[in-house]
Each structure stands twice: as C-alpha cells, then as structure tokens.
C-alpha cells in the first residue's frame, strides 16, 4: 500500500509517518515546511526505501497531484495548528486548513482513492462544563483555528455524502510527547523552566484539557483510516484530563524548578474552559486501546526528551527571528502585566 501523508514534518505527522513505515506502508510526505515543520523530526527515516519527501503546499493543486500519484489513500494532517496564532492572524488558518483540505479532497475524488482520513480536533465541539462530547453532539468552535478545522471536517464529510468518497474523520484531544513545537503549553513550559524564565499561564490556569500521547494519536488515526467506516467520525481521547496548572506544576517539579516562575497572565480570548471526549465508538467499533495511558510517566519521559535534545529546540527559539517576533507579540504585554 502507498499513502500520501500531509504535514509529516510536524509533530503528530512525524509519528504517523514512522508508524506507517514500521507497518510496511510506502509513504509520500507532502509538507510545506512552515515554521512548525522540521526535517529533523524524520531524520531516522529520511533514507528509508519506502519513504519520499516532497516539499509543497496543500493549497497548490499541482503539488498535490504530483504527491498523490499512485497512492491508495491520503492521511491529511497538514494545517496551521496554534490557537493563539489564529487569534492574532486568522487568514493562514482559513487558507491552509480549509482551502488545503478542499484541494486534497478534489484530488482524492478525481482519483477515486480508497480512503481519505481527515485529522480533525476536539476543539470543534467547543467547551463542555460537565460530561463528555459524543461524535453526534453539536459543534460550537470558538476560535478561528477550531472554526477552520470544523469547516474542513464538514467539507470532508460532504465528499462522502455527495461523491461516496471513503472519508473517515478523527477528532483527537490535546496531544503531547517529544518533538512538539515549543509554542504549545507543554514544550513551552519545559523549555522556559529549563531556562528559569517566567512561565505564562492564561487566566486562573484551571482550564482542563484531555492529554493524549502523540504515539497513541497516530495509532488511532491509522486505525480509523484502515478500519473505520466510511462517513464516520471517531473521537480520540487520552483519558488524561488535567487542569493546565497541574501540568505546569508537574513539569516544574520534574525539573526541580520553583513554582515562583509561574505568571498568571491575561487570558486567551474566547478561551474554552474544558474539553472532554467520549471515545467509546473508537474502542468498541475499532477495538482501539491506548498504549501510553499513564500521563504521569509519559510527561516525565517527555520532559526528559527535551532535556536530552537541546539540539532539536535551541535552533528554533534562539536563531528563529519569526519565533522571537511571535513570542513578543503574544507574551510581551501579558508578562509585563502578570501576577505570580
Ligand atoms: P504541527 O503544527 O506540529 O505541524 C503541522 C505541519 O503541517 C508542519 O509540518 C507544517 O510544515 C505543515 N503544513 C502547514 N501548512 C502547510 C501547507 N499549507 N502545506 C503543506 N504542509 C503544511 O501540527 P500538529 O500539532 O502535529 O497537528 C497535526 C494535525 O493534527 C493538524 O491537522 C491538527 O489540527 C490536528 N490535531 C492536533 C492536535 C494537537 O494537540 N497537536 C490535537 C488534535 C488534532
Ligand atoms: O484540543 C486539541 C488542540 O490542542 C489541537 O487541535 C491544537 O492544534 C493544539 O494546538 C492544542 O490546542 P490548545 O490551544 O489546547 O493547546 P495549547 O498547548 O496552546 O494550550 C493548552 C492549554 O494551555 C490551553 O488551555 C491554553 C493554555 N496555555 C497555553 C499556552 C501556549 C497557557 O495557559 N499558556 C500558554 O502560554
């Protein structure tokens, strides 16, 4: 089997590429290498005989047609993914997340591919105070990232309903593990704690997220792509619900860094308070089980990875002018007006 993976140089995409190669699948990885894409994420497999990398944009029909030549299916992860950036400048999110998905769906339709797996997110549901979201619940995205993902999620489903394309959608929860770009809560906290720099926590830090290891997220995506029913959506939960402040304190403790580094800063606009997913459908219908359910252990391993892999993250934060610029815009004023 040959599969086009988009966004394979990103965080979760790199786990998907490695999983597929380990399963004997031939992989074409189409990635634009935005600020979030990193060739180092796939260093161990770049010479693998079944692996091919194409640098290109999912919004470019020519690049997509070239990458999709002779494939059986597509696993689509490429996206702009950071909520805070979507609040600062939504345009790139609408373009890549919605238009890019349309271009890929058109290619899949033309070629009558055997499957199209769309990697969506739990953010499409919005916040839930109690209980857990089921796949059939209403969607109420609250930020431009989540809304763009939902647009693409529904467009993908429409290609099943209208054209009979075998579309399967996964809605995964907050993912963590080695190789996550250091703008997201966990790597940002680890790296700033290592440098003994202030750690920004939005609002009161009592927002809750359901943490899922990247390896399990990749396994769930592949399980859904290969065994999921056409037109169906599958929630993917890590069964790891924690308050943000719990995560931050755990990381500080692991690094023997003081809690006094924590700064409570102005909240994210439209910040969802709690995410929680009911994943019975994935477990019951597709027999999926988490292989890394122990969040305490996996968080310690993740922290260790960043400690041992400075060569991976130092270039990103030290020599990257765009990252510095983003950091200043997002946190400059927040940190100046913060409280401990
Ligand atoms: P990431 O930001 O780490 O990586 C995104 C990748 O997509 C990068 O390699 C980037 O270069 C590539 N890319 C961006 N725009 C592109 C374009 N126009 N053309 C081609 N490539 C492009 O993302 P991630 O956190 O690994 O997320 C991967 C997917 O999983 C996304 O679709 C995201 O919405 C979804 N998801 C992520 C999480 C999470 O917690 N990280 C949870 C649920 C769903
Ligand atoms: O829920 C799935 C989503 O998880 C994915 O679809 C997104 O692609 C992914 O980025 C992630 O979104 P979040 O916004 O939940 O992730 P982030 O790491 O940015 O934030 C996690 C929580 O931590 C959230 O409640 C906001 C908070 N936070 C985040 C940052 C960056 C802070 O308190 N301080 C920060 O500096």
CSV table of N, CA, C and O in Angstrom, one decimal, residues 162-261:
chain,number,residue,atom,x,y,z
A,162,UNK,N,-21.8,13.2,-0.7
A,162,UNK,CA,-22.1,13.6,-2.1
A,162,UNK,C,-21.5,12.7,-3.1
A,162,UNK,O,-22.1,12.3,-4.1
A,163,UNK,N,-20.2,12.3,-2.9
A,163,UNK,CA,-19.5,11.6,-4.0
A,163,UNK,C,-19.1,10.2,-3.6
A,163,UNK,O,-18.5,9.4,-4.4
A,164,UNK,N,-19.5,9.8,-2.4
A,164,UNK,CA,-19.2,8.4,-2.0
A,164,UNK,C,-17.7,8.1,-1.7
A,164,UNK,O,-17.3,7.0,-1.6
A,165,UNK,N,-16.9,9.2,-1.5
A,165,UNK,CA,-15.5,9.0,-1.2
A,165,UNK,C,-15.4,8.4,0.2
A,165,UNK,O,-16.2,8.8,1.1
A,166,UNK,N,-14.5,7.5,0.4
A,166,UNK,CA,-14.4,6.9,1.8
A,166,UNK,C,-13.7,7.8,2.7
A,166,UNK,O,-12.5,7.7,2.9
A,167,UNK,N,-14.4,8.7,3.3
A,167,UNK,CA,-13.9,9.7,4.2
A,167,UNK,C,-14.1,9.2,5.6
A,167,UNK,O,-15.1,8.7,6.0
A,168,UNK,N,-13.0,9.2,6.4
A,168,UNK,CA,-13.1,8.9,7.9
A,168,UNK,C,-12.4,10.1,8.6
A,168,UNK,O,-11.4,10.6,8.2
A,169,UNK,N,-13.1,10.5,9.7
A,169,UNK,CA,-12.6,11.7,10.4
A,169,UNK,C,-12.3,11.3,11.9
A,169,UNK,O,-13.1,10.6,12.5
A,170,UNK,N,-11.2,11.8,12.4
A,170,UNK,CA,-10.9,11.6,13.8
A,170,UNK,C,-10.8,13.0,14.4
A,170,UNK,O,-10.4,13.9,13.8
A,171,UNK,N,-11.4,13.0,15.7
A,171,UNK,CA,-11.3,14.2,16.4
A,171,UNK,C,-10.5,13.9,17.7
A,171,UNK,O,-11.0,13.4,18.7
A,172,UNK,N,-9.2,14.3,17.7
A,172,UNK,CA,-8.3,14.0,18.8
A,172,UNK,C,-8.3,15.1,19.8
A,172,UNK,O,-8.5,16.2,19.5
A,173,UNK,N,-7.9,14.7,21.0
A,173,UNK,CA,-7.7,15.7,22.1
A,173,UNK,C,-6.3,16.2,22.1
A,173,UNK,O,-5.4,15.8,21.3
A,174,UNK,N,-6.0,17.0,23.1
A,174,UNK,CA,-4.7,17.7,23.2
A,174,UNK,C,-3.6,16.7,23.2
A,174,UNK,O,-3.5,15.8,24.1
A,175,UNK,N,-2.6,16.8,22.3
A,175,UNK,CA,-1.6,15.8,22.1
A,175,UNK,C,-0.3,16.3,22.7
A,175,UNK,O,0.0,17.5,22.6
A,176,UNK,N,0.5,15.4,23.3
A,176,UNK,CA,1.8,15.8,23.9
A,176,UNK,C,2.8,14.6,23.6
A,176,UNK,O,2.4,13.5,23.2
A,177,UNK,N,4.1,15.0,23.8
A,177,UNK,CA,5.1,14.0,23.6
A,177,UNK,C,6.3,14.7,23.0
A,177,UNK,O,6.3,15.9,22.7
A,178,UNK,N,7.4,14.0,22.8
A,178,UNK,CA,8.6,14.6,22.1
A,178,UNK,C,8.3,15.1,20.8
A,178,UNK,O,7.4,14.6,20.1
A,179,UNK,N,9.0,16.2,20.4
A,179,UNK,CA,9.0,16.8,19.1
A,179,UNK,C,7.8,17.8,18.8
A,179,UNK,O,7.6,18.2,17.7
A,180,UNK,N,7.2,18.2,19.9
A,180,UNK,CA,6.1,19.2,19.7
A,180,UNK,C,6.7,20.6,19.7
A,180,UNK,O,7.6,20.9,20.5
A,181,UNK,N,6.3,21.4,18.8
A,181,UNK,CA,6.9,22.8,18.6
A,181,UNK,C,6.7,23.6,19.9
A,181,UNK,O,5.6,23.6,20.5
A,182,UNK,N,7.8,24.3,20.3
A,182,UNK,CA,7.8,24.9,21.6
A,182,UNK,C,6.9,26.2,21.8
A,182,UNK,O,7.2,27.0,22.7
A,183,UNK,N,5.8,26.3,21.0
A,183,UNK,CA,4.9,27.4,21.3
A,183,UNK,C,3.7,26.8,22.1
A,183,UNK,O,2.9,27.6,22.6
A,184,UNK,N,3.5,25.5,22.2
A,184,UNK,CA,2.4,24.9,22.8
A,184,UNK,C,2.7,24.7,24.3
A,184,UNK,O,3.9,24.7,24.7
A,185,UNK,N,1.7,24.6,25.2
A,185,UNK,CA,1.8,24.7,26.6
A,185,UNK,C,2.9,23.8,27.2
A,185,UNK,O,3.8,24.3,27.9
A,186,UNK,N,2.9,22.5,26.8
A,186,UNK,CA,3.9,21.6,27.5
A,186,UNK,C,5.3,21.9,27.1
A,186,UNK,O,6.2,22.2,28.0
A,187,UNK,N,5.7,21.9,25.8
A,187,UNK,CA,7.1,22.2,25.5
A,187,UNK,C,7.5,23.7,25.9
A,187,UNK,O,8.6,23.9,26.3
A,188,UNK,N,6.6,24.6,25.8
A,188,UNK,CA,6.9,26.0,26.2
A,188,UNK,C,7.3,26.0,27.7
A,188,UNK,O,8.3,26.6,28.1
A,189,UNK,N,6.5,25.3,28.5
A,189,UNK,CA,6.8,25.3,29.9
A,189,UNK,C,8.1,24.6,30.2
A,189,UNK,O,8.9,25.1,31.0
A,190,UNK,N,8.3,23.5,29.6
A,190,UNK,CA,9.6,22.7,29.8
A,190,UNK,C,10.8,23.6,29.5
A,190,UNK,O,11.7,23.7,30.3
A,191,UNK,N,10.7,24.2,28.3
A,191,UNK,CA,11.9,25.0,27.9
A,191,UNK,C,12.1,26.2,28.7
A,191,UNK,O,13.3,26.5,29.1
A,192,UNK,N,11.1,26.9,29.1
A,192,UNK,CA,11.2,28.1,29.9
A,192,UNK,C,11.7,27.7,31.3
A,192,UNK,O,12.4,28.4,32.0
A,193,UNK,N,11.2,26.6,31.8
A,193,UNK,CA,11.6,26.1,33.1
A,193,UNK,C,13.1,25.8,33.1
A,193,UNK,O,13.8,26.1,34.1
A,194,UNK,N,13.5,25.1,32.0
A,194,UNK,CA,15.0,24.8,31.9
A,194,UNK,C,15.8,26.1,32.0
A,194,UNK,O,16.9,26.1,32.5
A,195,UNK,N,15.3,27.1,31.4
A,195,UNK,CA,16.0,28.4,31.3
A,195,UNK,C,15.7,29.3,32.5
A,195,UNK,O,16.2,30.4,32.6
A,196,UNK,N,14.9,28.8,33.5
A,196,UNK,CA,14.5,29.5,34.6
A,196,UNK,C,13.9,30.9,34.2
A,196,UNK,O,14.1,31.9,34.8
A,197,UNK,N,13.0,30.8,33.2
A,197,UNK,CA,12.3,32.1,32.7
A,197,UNK,C,10.8,32.0,33.1
A,197,UNK,O,10.3,30.9,33.3
A,198,UNK,N,10.2,33.1,33.3
A,198,UNK,CA,8.8,33.1,33.7
A,198,UNK,C,7.9,32.3,32.7
A,198,UNK,O,8.1,32.3,31.5
A,199,UNK,N,6.9,31.6,33.3
A,199,UNK,CA,6.0,30.7,32.5
A,199,UNK,C,4.6,31.3,32.5
A,199,UNK,O,4.0,31.4,33.6
A,200,UNK,N,4.2,31.7,31.3
A,200,UNK,CA,2.8,32.3,31.2
A,200,UNK,C,1.7,31.3,31.3
A,200,UNK,O,1.6,30.3,30.5
A,201,UNK,N,0.8,31.5,32.3
A,201,UNK,CA,-0.4,30.6,32.4
A,201,UNK,C,-1.6,31.5,32.2
A,201,UNK,O,-1.7,32.5,32.9
A,202,UNK,N,-2.4,31.2,31.3
A,202,UNK,CA,-3.6,32.0,31.0
A,202,UNK,C,-4.7,32.0,32.1
A,202,UNK,O,-5.0,30.9,32.5
A,203,UNK,N,-5.2,33.2,32.4
A,203,UNK,CA,-6.3,33.3,33.3
A,203,UNK,C,-5.9,32.7,34.7
A,203,UNK,O,-4.8,33.0,35.2
A,204,UNK,N,-6.8,31.8,35.2
A,204,UNK,CA,-6.5,31.2,36.5
A,204,UNK,C,-5.8,29.8,36.4
A,204,UNK,O,-5.5,29.2,37.4
A,205,UNK,N,-5.6,29.4,35.2
A,205,UNK,CA,-4.9,28.1,35.0
A,205,UNK,C,-5.7,26.9,35.3
A,205,UNK,O,-5.3,25.8,35.3
A,206,UNK,N,-7.1,27.1,35.6
A,206,UNK,CA,-7.9,26.0,35.9
A,206,UNK,C,-8.6,25.4,34.7
A,206,UNK,O,-9.5,24.5,34.9
A,207,UNK,N,-8.3,25.8,33.5
A,207,UNK,CA,-8.9,25.2,32.3
A,207,UNK,C,-8.4,23.7,32.3
A,207,UNK,O,-7.3,23.4,32.7
A,208,UNK,N,-9.3,22.9,31.7
A,208,UNK,CA,-9.0,21.5,31.7
A,208,UNK,C,-8.8,21.0,30.2
A,208,UNK,O,-9.7,21.3,29.4
A,209,UNK,N,-7.8,20.2,30.0
A,209,UNK,CA,-7.6,19.6,28.7
A,209,UNK,C,-7.4,18.1,28.9
A,209,UNK,O,-7.0,17.6,30.0
A,210,UNK,N,-7.7,17.3,27.9
A,210,UNK,CA,-7.6,15.8,27.9
A,210,UNK,C,-6.3,15.4,27.2
A,210,UNK,O,-6.3,15.5,25.9
A,211,UNK,N,-5.3,15.0,27.8
A,211,UNK,CA,-4.0,14.8,27.2
A,211,UNK,C,-3.8,13.4,26.6
A,211,UNK,O,-4.1,12.4,27.3
A,212,UNK,N,-3.3,13.4,25.4
A,212,UNK,CA,-3.2,12.2,24.6
A,212,UNK,C,-1.8,12.1,24.1
A,212,UNK,O,-1.3,13.1,23.5
A,213,UNK,N,-1.1,10.9,24.3
A,213,UNK,CA,0.2,10.8,23.8
A,213,UNK,C,0.2,10.8,22.2
A,213,UNK,O,-0.6,10.1,21.6
A,214,UNK,N,1.2,11.4,21.6
A,214,UNK,CA,1.3,11.5,20.1
A,214,UNK,C,1.3,10.1,19.5
A,214,UNK,O,0.8,9.9,18.4
A,215,UNK,N,2.0,9.2,20.1
A,215,UNK,CA,2.1,7.8,19.5
A,215,UNK,C,0.7,7.2,19.5
A,215,UNK,O,0.3,6.6,18.5
A,216,UNK,N,-0.1,7.4,20.5
A,216,UNK,CA,-1.4,6.9,20.5
A,216,UNK,C,-2.3,7.6,19.5
A,216,UNK,O,-3.2,7.0,18.9
A,217,UNK,N,-2.1,8.9,19.4
A,217,UNK,CA,-2.9,9.7,18.5
A,217,UNK,C,-2.7,9.1,17.1
A,217,UNK,O,-3.6,8.9,16.3
A,218,UNK,N,-1.4,8.9,16.8
A,218,UNK,CA,-1.0,8.4,15.4
A,218,UNK,C,-1.7,7.0,15.2
A,218,UNK,O,-2.2,6.7,14.1
A,219,UNK,N,-1.6,6.2,16.2
A,219,UNK,CA,-2.2,4.8,16.1
A,219,UNK,C,-3.7,4.9,15.8
A,219,UNK,O,-4.3,4.1,15.0
A,220,UNK,N,-4.3,5.8,16.5
A,220,UNK,CA,-5.8,5.9,16.4
A,220,UNK,C,-6.2,6.4,15.0
A,220,UNK,O,-7.1,5.9,14.4
A,221,UNK,N,-5.4,7.4,14.5
A,221,UNK,CA,-5.6,7.9,13.1
A,221,UNK,C,-5.5,6.8,12.1
A,221,UNK,O,-6.4,6.6,11.2
A,222,UNK,N,-4.5,6.0,12.3
A,222,UNK,CA,-4.3,4.9,11.3
A,222,UNK,C,-5.3,3.8,11.4
A,222,UNK,O,-5.8,3.2,10.5
A,223,UNK,N,-5.7,3.5,12.7
A,223,UNK,CA,-6.8,2.5,12.9
A,223,UNK,C,-8.1,3.0,12.2
A,223,UNK,O,-8.7,2.2,11.5
A,224,UNK,N,-8.4,4.3,12.4
A,224,UNK,CA,-9.6,4.8,11.8
A,224,UNK,C,-9.5,4.8,10.2
A,224,UNK,O,-10.4,4.4,9.5
A,225,UNK,N,-8.3,5.1,9.7
A,225,UNK,CA,-8.1,5.2,8.3
A,225,UNK,C,-8.3,3.8,7.7
A,225,UNK,O,-8.9,3.7,6.6
A,226,UNK,N,-7.8,2.8,8.3
A,226,UNK,CA,-7.8,1.4,7.7
A,226,UNK,C,-9.1,0.6,8.1
A,226,UNK,O,-9.5,-0.2,7.4
A,227,UNK,N,-9.6,0.9,9.3
A,227,UNK,CA,-10.7,0.0,9.7
A,227,UNK,C,-12.0,0.8,10.0
A,227,UNK,O,-13.0,0.2,10.3
A,228,UNK,N,-11.9,2.1,9.9
A,228,UNK,CA,-13.1,2.9,10.2
A,228,UNK,C,-14.1,2.8,9.1
A,228,UNK,O,-13.8,2.5,7.9
A,229,UNK,N,-15.4,3.1,9.4
A,229,UNK,CA,-16.5,3.0,8.4
A,229,UNK,C,-16.6,4.3,7.7
A,229,UNK,O,-16.4,5.4,8.3
A,230,UNK,N,-16.8,4.2,6.4
A,230,UNK,CA,-16.9,5.4,5.5
A,230,UNK,C,-17.9,6.4,6.1
A,230,UNK,O,-19.0,6.0,6.5
A,231,UNK,N,-17.6,7.7,6.1
A,231,UNK,CA,-18.5,8.7,6.6
A,231,UNK,C,-18.6,8.9,8.1
A,231,UNK,O,-19.3,9.8,8.6
A,232,UNK,N,-17.8,8.0,8.8
A,232,UNK,CA,-17.9,8.1,10.3
A,232,UNK,C,-16.8,9.0,10.9
A,232,UNK,O,-15.8,9.2,10.3
A,233,UNK,N,-17.2,9.5,12.1
A,233,UNK,CA,-16.3,10.3,12.9
A,233,UNK,C,-15.9,9.6,14.2
A,233,UNK,O,-16.8,9.0,14.8
A,234,UNK,N,-14.7,9.6,14.6
A,234,UNK,CA,-14.2,8.9,15.8
A,234,UNK,C,-13.5,9.9,16.7
A,234,UNK,O,-12.5,10.5,16.3
A,235,UNK,N,-14.0,10.1,17.9
A,235,UNK,CA,-13.3,10.8,18.9
A,235,UNK,C,-12.1,10.0,19.4
A,235,UNK,O,-12.2,8.8,19.5
A,236,UNK,N,-11.0,10.7,19.7
A,236,UNK,CA,-9.8,10.1,20.2
A,236,UNK,C,-9.4,10.8,21.5
A,236,UNK,O,-9.0,11.9,21.5
A,237,UNK,N,-9.6,10.1,22.6
A,237,UNK,CA,-9.3,10.7,24.0
A,237,UNK,C,-8.1,10.0,24.6
A,237,UNK,O,-7.8,8.8,24.4
A,238,UNK,N,-7.3,10.8,25.3
A,238,UNK,CA,-6.1,10.2,26.0
A,238,UNK,C,-6.5,9.8,27.4
A,238,UNK,O,-5.7,9.3,28.2
A,239,UNK,N,-7.8,10.0,27.8
A,239,UNK,CA,-8.2,9.7,29.2
A,239,UNK,C,-7.2,10.3,30.2
A,239,UNK,O,-6.8,9.7,31.2
A,240,UNK,N,-6.8,11.5,29.9
A,240,UNK,CA,-5.8,12.2,30.7
A,240,UNK,C,-6.2,13.6,31.0
A,240,UNK,O,-5.5,14.6,30.8
A,241,UNK,N,-7.4,13.8,31.6
A,241,UNK,CA,-7.9,15.1,31.9
A,241,UNK,C,-7.2,15.7,33.1
A,241,UNK,O,-7.2,15.1,34.1
A,242,UNK,N,-6.6,16.9,32.8
A,242,UNK,CA,-5.9,17.6,33.9
A,242,UNK,C,-6.1,19.1,33.8
A,242,UNK,O,-6.3,19.6,32.6
A,243,UNK,N,-6.0,19.8,34.9
A,243,UNK,CA,-6.0,21.3,34.8
A,243,UNK,C,-4.6,21.7,34.3
A,243,UNK,O,-3.6,21.1,34.6
A,244,UNK,N,-4.6,22.9,33.5
A,244,UNK,CA,-3.3,23.3,33.0
A,244,UNK,C,-2.3,23.6,34.1
A,244,UNK,O,-1.1,23.2,33.9
A,245,UNK,N,-2.8,24.1,35.2
A,245,UNK,CA,-1.9,24.4,36.3
A,245,UNK,C,-1.2,23.2,36.9
A,245,UNK,O,-0.1,23.2,37.3
A,246,UNK,N,-2.0,22.1,36.8
A,246,UNK,CA,-1.5,20.8,37.3
A,246,UNK,C,-0.3,20.4,36.4
A,246,UNK,O,0.8,19.9,36.9
A,247,UNK,N,-0.5,20.5,35.1
A,247,UNK,CA,0.6,20.1,34.1
A,247,UNK,C,1.8,21.0,34.4
A,247,UNK,O,3.0,20.5,34.4
A,248,UNK,N,1.6,22.3,34.5
A,248,UNK,CA,2.7,23.2,34.7
A,248,UNK,C,3.5,22.9,36.0
A,248,UNK,O,4.7,22.8,36.0
A,249,UNK,N,2.8,22.6,37.1
A,249,UNK,CA,3.5,22.3,38.3
A,249,UNK,C,4.2,21.0,38.3
A,249,UNK,O,5.3,20.9,38.8
A,250,UNK,N,3.6,20.0,37.6
A,250,UNK,CA,4.3,18.7,37.5
A,250,UNK,C,5.6,18.9,36.7
A,250,UNK,O,6.7,18.3,37.1
A,251,UNK,N,5.6,19.7,35.7
A,251,UNK,CA,6.8,19.9,34.9
A,251,UNK,C,7.9,20.6,35.7
A,251,UNK,O,9.1,20.2,35.7
A,252,UNK,N,7.5,21.6,36.4
A,252,UNK,CA,8.4,22.4,37.3
A,252,UNK,C,9.0,21.4,38.3
A,252,UNK,O,10.2,21.4,38.6
A,253,UNK,N,8.2,20.6,38.9
A,253,UNK,CA,8.7,19.7,40.0
A,253,UNK,C,9.7,18.7,39.3
A,253,UNK,O,10.8,18.4,39.9
A,254,UNK,N,9.4,18.2,38.1
A,254,UNK,CA,10.3,17.3,37.5
A,254,UNK,C,11.6,17.9,37.2
A,254,UNK,O,12.7,17.2,37.2
A,255,UNK,N,11.6,19.2,37.0
A,255,UNK,CA,12.9,19.9,36.6
A,255,UNK,C,13.5,20.6,37.8
A,255,UNK,O,14.5,21.4,37.7
A,256,UNK,N,12.9,20.3,39.0
A,256,UNK,CA,13.4,21.0,40.3
A,256,UNK,C,13.5,22.5,40.1
A,256,UNK,O,14.4,23.2,40.6
A,257,UNK,N,12.5,23.0,39.4
A,257,UNK,CA,12.4,24.5,39.2
A,257,UNK,C,11.3,25.0,40.1
A,257,UNK,O,10.3,24.3,40.4
A,258,UNK,N,11.4,26.2,40.6
A,258,UNK,CA,10.5,26.8,41.6
A,258,UNK,C,9.1,27.2,41.0
A,258,UNK,O,9.1,27.7,39.8
A,259,UNK,N,8.1,27.0,41.7
A,259,UNK,CA,6.7,27.4,41.3
A,259,UNK,C,6.7,28.9,41.1
A,259,UNK,O,5.8,29.4,40.4
A,260,UNK,N,7.6,29.6,41.7
A,260,UNK,CA,7.6,31.1,41.6
A,260,UNK,C,7.8,31.6,40.1
A,260,UNK,O,7.7,32.7,39.8
A,261,UNK,N,8.2,30.6,39.2
A,261,UNK,CA,8.3,31.0,37.8
A,261,UNK,C,7.0,31.2,37.2
A,261,UNK,O,6.9,31.9,36.1
